[in-house]
XYZ file of C-alpha atoms in Angstrom:
642
model
C -7.107 -34.681 20.544
C -9.562 -34.824 24.296
C -9.617 -37.608 25.942
C -13.426 -37.959 28.378
C -15.525 -41.159 29.253
C -18.699 -40.360 27.344
C -19.901 -39.195 24.496
C -22.916 -38.045 23.665
C -23.682 -37.657 19.762
C -26.650 -36.143 18.880
C -28.619 -32.842 20.468
C -32.705 -34.438 20.442
C -35.084 -35.454 22.853
C -32.464 -38.798 22.830
C -29.598 -36.559 24.164
C -30.230 -33.504 25.681
C -31.936 -36.388 27.729
C -29.059 -39.013 27.968
C -26.664 -35.699 28.658
C -29.467 -34.703 31.952
C -28.354 -37.910 33.739
C -24.755 -37.953 32.600
C -24.464 -34.371 34.515
C -25.826 -36.035 37.740
C -23.981 -38.712 37.102
C -20.007 -37.144 37.565
C -19.157 -38.720 34.022
C -17.063 -36.309 32.351
C -18.662 -35.822 28.959
C -19.539 -33.689 25.396
C -22.313 -33.366 23.186
C -21.442 -33.116 19.498
C -24.365 -32.177 17.123
C -24.722 -31.593 13.800
C -27.253 -28.949 13.514
C -26.426 -25.149 13.199
C -28.827 -24.833 17.106
C -30.824 -25.572 19.813
C -33.954 -27.878 18.406
C -32.194 -31.484 17.624
C -34.998 -32.547 14.041
C -38.329 -30.217 15.376
C -36.438 -26.947 13.718
C -36.308 -28.656 10.340
C -39.980 -29.352 10.288
C -41.952 -27.870 7.443
C -43.385 -24.819 8.891
C -47.470 -25.545 8.695
C -46.192 -28.768 11.196
C -48.664 -26.553 14.356
C -48.959 -27.681 17.418
C -52.803 -28.553 18.132
C -51.317 -31.500 15.204
C -48.529 -32.487 16.519
C -48.666 -36.276 18.134
C -47.742 -35.636 21.743
C -44.037 -33.957 23.570
C -43.205 -34.860 26.376
C -40.916 -33.563 29.528
C -38.011 -33.781 29.179
C -36.131 -34.492 33.094
C -36.842 -32.019 35.299
C -38.129 -29.599 33.438
C -41.387 -28.734 32.003
C -42.857 -28.150 28.870
C -46.125 -25.732 29.051
C -47.941 -26.551 25.621
C -47.493 -22.420 23.842
C -50.279 -21.886 21.895
C -52.389 -24.241 19.349
C -51.154 -22.872 16.613
C -47.586 -22.216 16.818
C -45.320 -23.520 14.144
C -43.705 -26.463 16.093
C -40.545 -25.711 14.371
C -40.082 -22.371 16.464
C -42.112 -24.116 19.145
C -40.111 -27.390 19.790
C -36.119 -26.057 19.692
C -37.822 -23.648 21.955
C -38.133 -25.488 23.991
C -34.669 -27.785 23.694
C -32.271 -24.482 24.157
C -33.490 -23.063 27.842
C -33.658 -27.126 28.173
C -29.328 -26.657 27.884
C -29.772 -23.322 29.151
C -30.834 -25.395 32.652
C -29.010 -27.156 33.051
C -25.732 -25.971 31.939
C -24.927 -28.649 29.253
C -21.772 -28.568 27.217
C -23.238 -29.129 23.171
C -20.764 -28.341 20.835
C -22.151 -27.648 17.930
C -22.479 -27.231 14.789
C -20.183 -30.815 14.614
C -21.016 -33.770 12.231
C -19.412 -36.753 12.997
C -17.768 -39.019 9.942
C -16.721 -41.813 12.017
C -16.465 -44.112 15.096
C -13.313 -46.319 15.277
C -11.766 -48.212 17.832
C -8.456 -46.513 19.326
C -5.419 -48.122 20.205
C -5.955 -47.817 24.188
C -9.461 -49.418 24.572
C -10.452 -46.205 24.028
C -12.952 -45.233 20.911
C -11.773 -41.819 19.102
C -14.873 -40.151 17.895
C -13.764 -38.123 13.987
C -15.666 -35.075 12.944
C -14.984 -32.858 11.242
C -13.715 -29.551 14.684
C -11.649 -32.825 15.232
C -11.380 -36.038 16.936
C -12.569 -36.927 20.447
C -11.771 -39.278 22.538
C -13.819 -41.289 24.758
C -14.686 -44.700 26.788
C -17.374 -44.482 25.330
C -20.152 -43.158 24.011
C -23.712 -42.624 23.249
C -25.608 -42.084 19.847
C -28.664 -39.905 19.795
C -27.929 -39.118 16.196
C -32.376 -40.279 15.233
C -33.495 -40.708 11.721
C -34.178 -37.586 10.391
C -30.827 -37.014 7.920
C -31.481 -40.450 6.865
C -34.929 -40.730 5.007
C -36.170 -43.616 2.875
C -37.606 -43.970 -0.649
C -38.405 -47.447 -1.697
C -37.823 -48.072 -4.935
C -39.932 -49.556 -7.730
C -39.830 -50.310 -11.436
C -40.391 -47.497 -13.431
C -39.494 -45.387 -11.503
C -36.433 -43.935 -13.198
C -39.189 -42.688 -15.817
C -41.570 -41.012 -14.361
C -41.642 -36.850 -15.502
C -43.192 -34.982 -13.099
C -41.253 -34.488 -9.509
C -40.944 -36.984 -6.359
C -40.470 -35.274 -3.256
C -39.622 -36.800 0.471
C -41.530 -35.656 3.321
C -38.182 -33.991 4.173
C -38.432 -31.951 1.167
C -42.194 -30.632 2.609
C -42.382 -26.394 2.497
C -46.051 -25.746 2.178
C -49.146 -27.063 0.314
C -48.614 -24.623 -2.243
C -46.483 -25.743 -4.225
C -49.223 -28.934 -4.494
C -51.739 -26.241 -5.703
C -53.608 -27.182 -9.545
C -51.231 -30.831 -9.254
C -52.217 -34.943 -9.000
C -50.477 -35.719 -6.175
C -49.578 -39.705 -5.262
C -49.648 -39.577 -1.278
C -47.573 -43.220 -0.340
C -47.515 -43.636 3.329
C -50.262 -44.363 6.614
C -48.024 -42.903 8.953
C -49.148 -39.594 11.271
C -47.017 -37.409 8.883
C -48.497 -38.688 5.736
C -51.841 -38.496 7.007
C -51.839 -35.004 7.937
C -49.949 -33.942 4.473
C -52.166 -35.032 3.230
C -54.787 -33.705 4.177
C -53.116 -29.985 3.792
C -52.614 -31.125 0.409
C -55.956 -32.099 -0.454
C -56.898 -27.985 0.380
C -55.291 -26.963 -2.913
C -54.263 -29.683 -5.290
C -56.583 -30.683 -8.256
C -56.516 -34.689 -7.007
C -55.158 -36.597 -4.133
C -54.511 -40.690 -3.699
C -53.541 -41.650 -0.955
C -52.100 -45.585 -1.845
C -49.765 -47.339 1.836
C -48.620 -51.264 2.253
C -51.467 -52.295 4.984
C -55.469 -50.533 6.227
C -54.071 -47.677 7.844
C -55.716 -47.537 11.838
C -57.556 -44.278 13.911
C -57.817 -44.602 17.253
C -59.088 -42.044 19.519
C -56.071 -40.563 21.973
C -58.289 -42.173 24.702
C -57.404 -44.863 23.440
C -53.057 -44.267 23.842
C -53.133 -45.278 27.245
C -49.977 -46.820 28.750
C -50.581 -50.358 27.928
C -51.136 -49.680 24.020
C -47.585 -47.581 24.313
C -46.206 -49.847 25.462
C -47.137 -52.982 23.444
C -45.860 -50.431 21.022
C -42.862 -50.680 22.172
C -42.046 -54.280 22.409
C -43.171 -55.029 18.744
C -39.523 -52.662 17.911
C -37.634 -53.625 21.216
C -38.258 -58.126 19.740
C -36.538 -57.456 16.635
C -33.291 -55.174 18.365
C -32.802 -58.390 20.101
C -33.495 -59.913 17.674
C -30.803 -57.604 15.507
C -33.179 -57.522 12.691
C -33.174 -53.918 11.191
C -35.776 -51.677 14.221
C -38.508 -51.340 12.159
C -40.040 -47.429 12.977
C -42.486 -46.351 15.741
C -44.900 -44.867 13.436
C -44.891 -48.313 11.694
C -45.856 -50.378 14.102
C -48.828 -47.543 16.216
C -52.257 -46.053 14.830
C -53.393 -43.412 13.345
C -54.217 -40.397 16.621
C -58.129 -40.098 14.898
C -58.429 -35.274 15.425
C -60.863 -33.297 14.750
C -59.453 -32.655 11.512
C -58.985 -35.926 10.034
C -62.853 -36.099 10.686
C -63.146 -33.052 8.619
C -61.098 -34.838 6.473
C -63.618 -37.631 6.436
C -66.528 -35.856 5.528
C -64.648 -34.838 2.205
C -63.472 -38.247 0.578
C -59.750 -37.250 1.832
C -59.174 -40.956 3.617
C -59.715 -43.339 1.148
C -57.087 -45.396 0.416
C -55.553 -47.071 -1.875
C -52.687 -50.080 -1.588
C -49.973 -49.807 -2.775
C -49.077 -49.761 -6.343
C -46.504 -52.500 -8.391
C -45.123 -49.572 -10.755
C -44.799 -46.521 -11.784
C -45.163 -45.286 -15.701
C -43.543 -41.741 -17.568
C -47.431 -40.136 -16.955
C -48.061 -41.421 -13.060
C -48.368 -44.638 -10.631
C -50.281 -48.857 -11.870
C -51.168 -51.785 -10.684
C -50.646 -55.212 -11.460
C -54.840 -55.130 -12.472
C -54.078 -52.514 -14.680
C -55.856 -49.226 -13.383
C -53.662 -46.919 -12.228
C -53.570 -43.011 -12.198
C -51.963 -40.146 -13.238
C -49.538 -38.031 -11.413
C -48.202 -34.863 -11.808
C -46.248 -35.600 -7.734
C -45.247 -38.481 -6.400
C -44.511 -37.708 -2.672
C -43.024 -39.826 -0.692
C -43.908 -40.164 3.055
C -42.301 -43.374 4.000
C -39.666 -42.737 6.830
C -36.114 -43.362 7.765
C -33.326 -44.655 8.499
C -31.448 -45.080 11.630
C -28.447 -42.835 10.874
C -25.925 -44.694 11.793
C -23.480 -44.529 8.615
C -20.608 -43.325 11.498
C -20.483 -46.631 12.932
C -19.342 -48.476 10.254
C -15.885 -48.928 10.832
C -16.958 -50.947 15.052
C -18.478 -53.183 12.156
C -21.655 -54.176 15.650
C -24.849 -55.567 12.163
C -25.196 -59.349 12.907
C -26.592 -61.186 10.883
C -29.538 -60.048 10.755
C -28.154 -56.712 9.597
C -29.312 -54.931 12.386
C -28.201 -54.453 15.588
C -28.464 -56.278 19.037
C -29.630 -54.850 21.204
C -30.203 -55.297 24.922
C -31.662 -52.435 25.911
C -30.179 -49.073 24.314
C -26.204 -51.308 24.544
C -25.078 -52.884 21.844
C -25.070 -56.596 22.587
C -21.245 -56.611 20.530
C -19.472 -53.764 22.645
C -21.107 -52.101 25.892
C -19.038 -49.196 25.784
C -21.821 -48.269 22.677
C -25.980 -47.210 23.821
C -27.790 -46.345 21.124
C -30.704 -43.798 22.325
C -33.192 -43.210 20.704
C -33.236 -46.216 18.516
C -35.725 -49.481 17.422
C -38.111 -49.867 20.104
C -37.203 -45.981 22.238
C -37.457 -43.399 19.537
C -40.313 -41.399 20.387
C -39.878 -38.215 23.204
C -41.640 -40.981 26.172
C -38.976 -43.488 25.234
C -36.216 -41.338 24.719
C -36.038 -40.358 28.401
C -36.684 -43.488 29.990
C -33.324 -44.730 27.182
C -31.392 -42.219 28.271
C -31.673 -42.986 32.284
C -30.708 -46.171 31.792
C -28.100 -46.093 29.350
C -26.279 -44.151 31.623
C -26.767 -45.941 34.243
C -25.380 -49.066 32.682
C -22.979 -47.026 31.508
C -21.275 -45.841 35.345
C -21.350 -49.152 36.394
C -19.378 -50.673 33.403
C -17.486 -47.226 33.574
C -16.744 -47.780 37.595
C -15.622 -51.663 37.089
C -12.334 -50.341 34.302
C -10.816 -47.198 35.436
C -8.927 -44.968 33.063
C -5.875 -45.738 31.944
C -3.345 -42.297 31.929
C -0.160 -41.865 30.377
C 2.173 -40.883 33.433
C 3.097 -37.052 33.651
C 6.813 -35.893 31.923
C 7.180 -34.011 35.204
C 6.081 -36.241 38.425
C 5.494 -39.024 36.769
C 2.262 -39.712 38.058
C -1.151 -39.948 35.718
C -2.594 -37.172 34.609
C -5.713 -36.089 34.178
C -7.538 -36.251 30.285
C -7.514 -32.543 28.811
C -11.110 -30.764 29.738
C -10.528 -32.463 33.683
C -11.282 -29.685 35.856
C -13.025 -29.813 39.087
C -16.513 -30.601 38.937
C -19.030 -29.317 40.531
C -21.520 -30.158 41.930
C -24.575 -31.434 39.451
C -27.614 -28.685 41.114
C -30.175 -28.329 38.454
C -30.981 -24.870 39.719
C -30.399 -22.108 37.695
C -27.501 -19.534 40.191
C -29.662 -16.138 39.435
C -30.401 -15.449 35.741
C -26.979 -17.560 35.128
C -27.023 -20.781 33.856
C -24.811 -24.268 35.663
C -22.015 -24.754 33.710
C -18.839 -26.882 34.270
C -15.337 -24.756 32.772
C -13.168 -26.314 31.290
C -9.385 -26.994 32.604
C -6.029 -26.845 30.137
C -3.880 -30.357 29.799
C -0.262 -29.837 28.475
C -0.389 -33.332 27.592
C -0.435 -34.309 24.342
C -1.668 -37.699 21.979
C -0.096 -39.735 20.926
C -0.199 -39.375 16.942
C -2.629 -40.966 15.008
C -1.922 -44.255 13.653
C -0.618 -46.096 9.443
C -3.042 -47.435 7.804
C -6.912 -47.196 7.910
C -6.504 -44.220 10.908
C -4.620 -41.838 8.370
C -7.312 -41.660 5.434
C -10.619 -40.799 6.301
C -10.427 -37.727 5.062
C -9.554 -38.874 1.387
C -12.164 -39.186 -1.162
C -12.204 -43.261 -1.977
C -11.172 -44.243 -4.957
C -13.588 -46.608 -7.157
C -12.304 -50.253 -7.579
C -14.029 -51.622 -10.011
C -14.937 -55.626 -9.837
C -16.005 -57.462 -13.154
C -18.070 -60.635 -13.273
C -17.911 -64.016 -15.081
C -17.536 -63.402 -18.272
C -16.827 -59.739 -18.987
C -13.620 -57.818 -18.461
C -11.683 -54.634 -17.195
C -13.175 -53.096 -20.288
C -16.163 -53.651 -19.292
C -15.370 -50.382 -16.754
C -14.926 -48.681 -20.097
C -18.129 -46.725 -20.089
C -18.479 -46.326 -16.589
C -15.321 -45.055 -16.068
C -16.011 -42.311 -18.432
C -18.048 -41.268 -16.755
C -17.578 -41.124 -13.037
C -15.073 -37.819 -14.731
C -11.821 -36.697 -13.163
C -13.105 -36.122 -10.778
C -13.247 -39.929 -9.342
C -10.674 -42.544 -9.036
C -11.216 -45.543 -10.483
C -9.278 -48.365 -10.441
C -10.404 -51.256 -12.237
C -9.029 -54.480 -11.145
C -8.527 -57.847 -13.608
C -10.654 -60.293 -11.993
C -8.733 -63.978 -12.152
C -12.090 -65.956 -11.423
C -10.110 -68.635 -10.394
C -11.946 -69.207 -7.043
C -13.403 -67.196 -4.320
C -10.515 -67.325 -1.567
C -8.170 -65.901 -3.976
C -9.982 -63.999 -6.195
C -10.623 -62.077 -3.081
C -7.237 -61.868 -2.082
C -6.632 -60.942 -5.316
C -8.109 -57.575 -4.942
C -6.629 -56.807 -1.197
C -3.688 -56.611 -2.453
C -5.189 -54.116 -5.277
C -6.375 -52.445 -1.822
C -3.293 -52.233 -0.619
C -1.658 -51.152 -3.562
C -4.210 -48.127 -3.093
C -2.740 -47.896 0.045
C -6.635 -45.834 0.986
C -9.775 -45.380 1.678
C -11.776 -47.478 -1.277
C -15.185 -47.878 -2.655
C -15.742 -52.016 -3.960
C -17.718 -52.335 -7.063
C -19.065 -55.882 -7.792
C -20.470 -57.271 -11.136
C -22.174 -60.174 -11.406
C -19.445 -63.014 -9.983
C -17.507 -59.405 -8.796
C -20.520 -59.432 -6.351
C -19.286 -62.639 -4.429
C -15.787 -61.553 -4.525
C -15.916 -57.863 -3.732
C -18.065 -59.043 -0.786
C -15.592 -61.157 0.709
C -12.499 -58.805 0.189
C -14.416 -56.573 1.887
C -13.813 -58.271 5.140
C -12.141 -56.916 8.867
C -10.806 -54.799 6.081
C -10.873 -50.998 7.613
C -9.996 -50.100 3.856
C -13.547 -50.654 2.737
C -15.893 -47.395 3.144
C -18.753 -49.343 1.006
C -20.001 -51.720 -1.325
C -22.050 -51.465 -4.561
C -23.581 -54.295 -6.387
C -24.178 -53.932 -9.917
C -26.235 -57.087 -11.484
C -24.155 -58.634 -8.519
C -25.053 -61.835 -6.491
C -24.330 -59.783 -2.723
C -24.209 -63.202 -0.843
C -24.818 -64.469 2.984
C -22.973 -66.265 5.459
C -22.389 -69.833 3.381
C -23.873 -69.312 -0.090
C -22.614 -68.880 -3.147
C -23.337 -67.420 -7.033
C -24.549 -70.652 -8.365
C -26.822 -70.784 -5.041
C -27.827 -67.369 -4.645
C -28.805 -68.293 -9.151
C -31.017 -70.912 -8.770
C -32.798 -69.234 -5.402
C -35.334 -67.788 -7.913
C -36.701 -69.408 -11.466
C -35.437 -67.623 -14.519
C -31.889 -67.632 -15.815
C -31.323 -69.180 -18.552
C -28.085 -69.306 -18.037
C -27.515 -72.772 -18.138
C -28.677 -73.246 -21.288
C -26.307 -71.872 -23.331
C -22.691 -73.061 -21.534
C -19.189 -74.402 -22.758
C -17.127 -75.416 -20.731
C -13.713 -77.935 -20.597
C -11.696 -78.991 -18.399
C -8.467 -76.998 -16.992
C -5.082 -78.712 -16.063
C -5.924 -77.204 -11.992
C -8.259 -79.472 -12.075
C -12.590 -79.440 -12.434
C -13.755 -77.227 -15.167
C -14.122 -73.850 -16.242
C -17.324 -72.500 -18.212
C -18.005 -70.222 -21.284
C -21.211 -68.505 -22.856
C -20.409 -69.740 -26.234
C -20.320 -66.892 -28.813
C -23.782 -67.291 -30.766
C -25.873 -67.193 -27.822
C -23.344 -64.601 -26.001
C -25.248 -61.808 -27.308
C -28.880 -62.308 -26.139
C -28.684 -64.180 -22.551
C -25.279 -61.418 -21.595
C -25.534 -58.371 -23.629
C -29.762 -58.284 -25.146
C -29.148 -54.355 -24.970
C -25.833 -53.420 -26.562
C -25.370 -53.015 -30.266
C -24.471 -55.863 -32.090
C -21.031 -55.813 -33.045
C -20.503 -54.559 -29.209
C -21.143 -57.470 -28.422
C -19.785 -59.745 -30.613
C -16.409 -58.141 -29.665
C -17.492 -59.164 -25.719
C -17.999 -62.236 -26.492
C -14.664 -63.129 -27.933
C -12.298 -61.147 -25.037
C -15.067 -62.826 -22.518
C -12.602 -64.252 -20.012
C -13.822 -67.802 -18.406
C -14.329 -68.610 -14.884
C -13.626 -72.172 -13.355
C -17.170 -73.792 -11.978
C -15.001 -74.144 -8.252
C -16.148 -70.410 -8.286
C -19.612 -70.261 -9.049
C -19.874 -73.154 -6.431
C -18.240 -71.168 -3.930
C -19.673 -70.108 -0.714
C -18.645 -67.483 1.184
C -17.118 -68.706 4.325
C -17.708 -64.470 6.373
C -19.178 -65.856 9.291
C -20.150 -62.703 8.995
C -21.186 -60.579 5.443
C -19.318 -57.000 4.412
C -22.608 -55.858 3.954
C -23.830 -56.039 7.406
C -21.888 -53.690 7.778
C -21.042 -50.693 5.404
C -23.130 -48.959 3.612
C -24.539 -50.547 0.227
C -26.055 -49.655 -2.750
C -27.901 -52.385 -5.547
C -28.116 -51.635 -9.692
C -29.820 -53.599 -11.142
C -31.979 -55.013 -14.619
C -35.391 -56.614 -14.480
C -34.352 -58.446 -17.804
C -31.271 -59.638 -16.727
C -31.398 -62.832 -18.114
C -28.096 -64.553 -16.279
C -29.899 -63.666 -12.058
C -33.453 -63.933 -12.062
C -34.763 -59.635 -11.480
C -36.648 -62.139 -8.655
C -33.160 -63.015 -7.194
C -32.227 -59.440 -7.720
C -35.002 -58.067 -5.961
C -34.070 -60.734 -2.665
C -30.189 -59.452 -2.677
C -31.182 -56.057 -2.092
C -33.674 -55.621 -0.321
C -32.133 -58.386 3.357
C -29.190 -56.176 2.693
C -31.379 -52.891 3.545
C -29.196 -50.157 1.237
C -29.307 -47.102 0.988
C -29.835 -46.782 -2.474
C -31.319 -49.662 -4.655
C -32.117 -48.815 -8.580
C -33.833 -51.055 -10.624
C -33.790 -50.224 -14.447
C -36.990 -50.918 -16.827
C -35.022 -53.589 -19.551
C -31.299 -53.367 -18.516
C -29.604 -56.894 -19.677
C -27.129 -58.345 -17.996
C -24.480 -56.207 -18.786
C -25.836 -53.369 -17.348
C -22.357 -51.324 -16.857
C -22.117 -51.123 -20.382
C -24.917 -50.172 -21.848
C -26.560 -48.396 -18.781
C -22.569 -46.593 -17.504
C -24.284 -43.271 -16.685
C -26.602 -45.098 -14.648
C -23.737 -47.137 -12.771
C -21.970 -44.688 -12.398
C -24.996 -42.713 -11.035
C -24.852 -45.142 -8.269
C -21.585 -45.129 -7.634
C -21.113 -41.036 -7.292
C -23.583 -41.507 -4.399
C -22.377 -44.653 -2.051
C -18.796 -42.007 -2.648
C -20.237 -39.380 -1.216
C -21.794 -41.271 1.234
C -18.766 -42.067 2.546
C -18.459 -38.527 2.874
C -15.462 -38.246 -0.011
């Protein structure tokens, strides 16, 4: 296991800027990049993106970017600049290296796990950007659309839209540029955005304006909220291309539609547009899943930041996140992050293991005599640091959660009230032999005790798990996942997703629409209090309206009652597990137990990796829609690297 002072994850603008300043700091470092070649996300941009339409490229520190010909592809010009920067300053960039997880080590170091091994480091600069996390919002009826749905990340050329009716969704610069390209070949285009687009002449992009934009995003991350994108608060550049598009009638914007139909999109007032393609130019989310084991997210759903520093762990800096998610912002942030880390590490000298021969402290592997920093070539060759050799072998990895990161997680299914483990049968069948699954028998006696039982089930598995909760089972998996490193992800299936201090009862009453209370029968239990069940005659329509009657009748007779104590018990965790773990949601809009407005609220609050709203699905969605539920679970397993 190689050791270093700082690991930089990512070699885009943010990572290279950070590496430049690290090179001058005297700290040992390595840059890990998942891409096959220099260029960061720029190497993946669509071929039609030319330098004349790129909205600003700022110099990396110490090396001027000479603008190429306007017609040159951005996917060629910018990566070439990045490659020359790496060579000019002899930066140690290892690629392709995909980081899978960052964990706390036993000795105060961070362990950076990847598909090429593990690095031990005293500090971390995360510069992974957003390109690998395209975001597509969920709208009712989305799964019924018979045409194609694409994201900006899928775009290659306008010709694939020739003769098509295209709905372009999004108000950022990429959406406007691609709309104009597609309009040249499409039969018809419709542009929809959440807010009216505002165009700004290039001369109006003053330093004062830029600082105002950055301040808006910075205010969110200081408050611990998800940062949003800089693009979401910046105006669109008014270019000659946009002026021509306006004159052709292309830049006619409509507000966001309310639902998707099999043949297009529809607004609440009944207006509709037929479409062959829905093109989601809806941006990206920060690629931070590998940091989930560190549980950095706060109560607001984001990571509380002070500049680039993570407030919860000063060893970690996020560059290219939030206010620094721009080329100019990344440069400044890289310098600031290195300045803080240099001061931090100087106050906390590294602890080295004793040399078995001399008894003195050994240097970390890979650290040899360090030449003085010099930002110029020697002759025609770039200056590079030659890695030294080290005989020190690190201690074996800990037993427990750290040794199972390469295993595919086991799916643990937790049913809710008025159901039993058999309600997962159809889901388990569709998961197939490729996925290990266990359906736990939820006691339904009390939240703390039910969560403790699920943790016992997880300990018996002895490896990583993806927790899946239905209904009240969502309360249980949220509590069971607290501070348990074996949990890789959470899946909420028509389920409660509570914040601290919330119960199933308070969440179900947060929005109108539930008819459950009118169908319940209750009776006392020997341990005190009452337990409740759904009346036999009401069960089919209340719980499982889209399930065949004969099956619903069996479910009514095998349902497991739940105590009133369990439904009213608050989540006691200081921070719910979904704030630090990736989550997925699937729910039906015909759920009579939990109002669909509550489902949407909980999903929006959690900021999940994926969310599906199934039209016409009842509360028993795992029984009536097992394929959809299984697909969501598979997405979660694959999203954890399993």
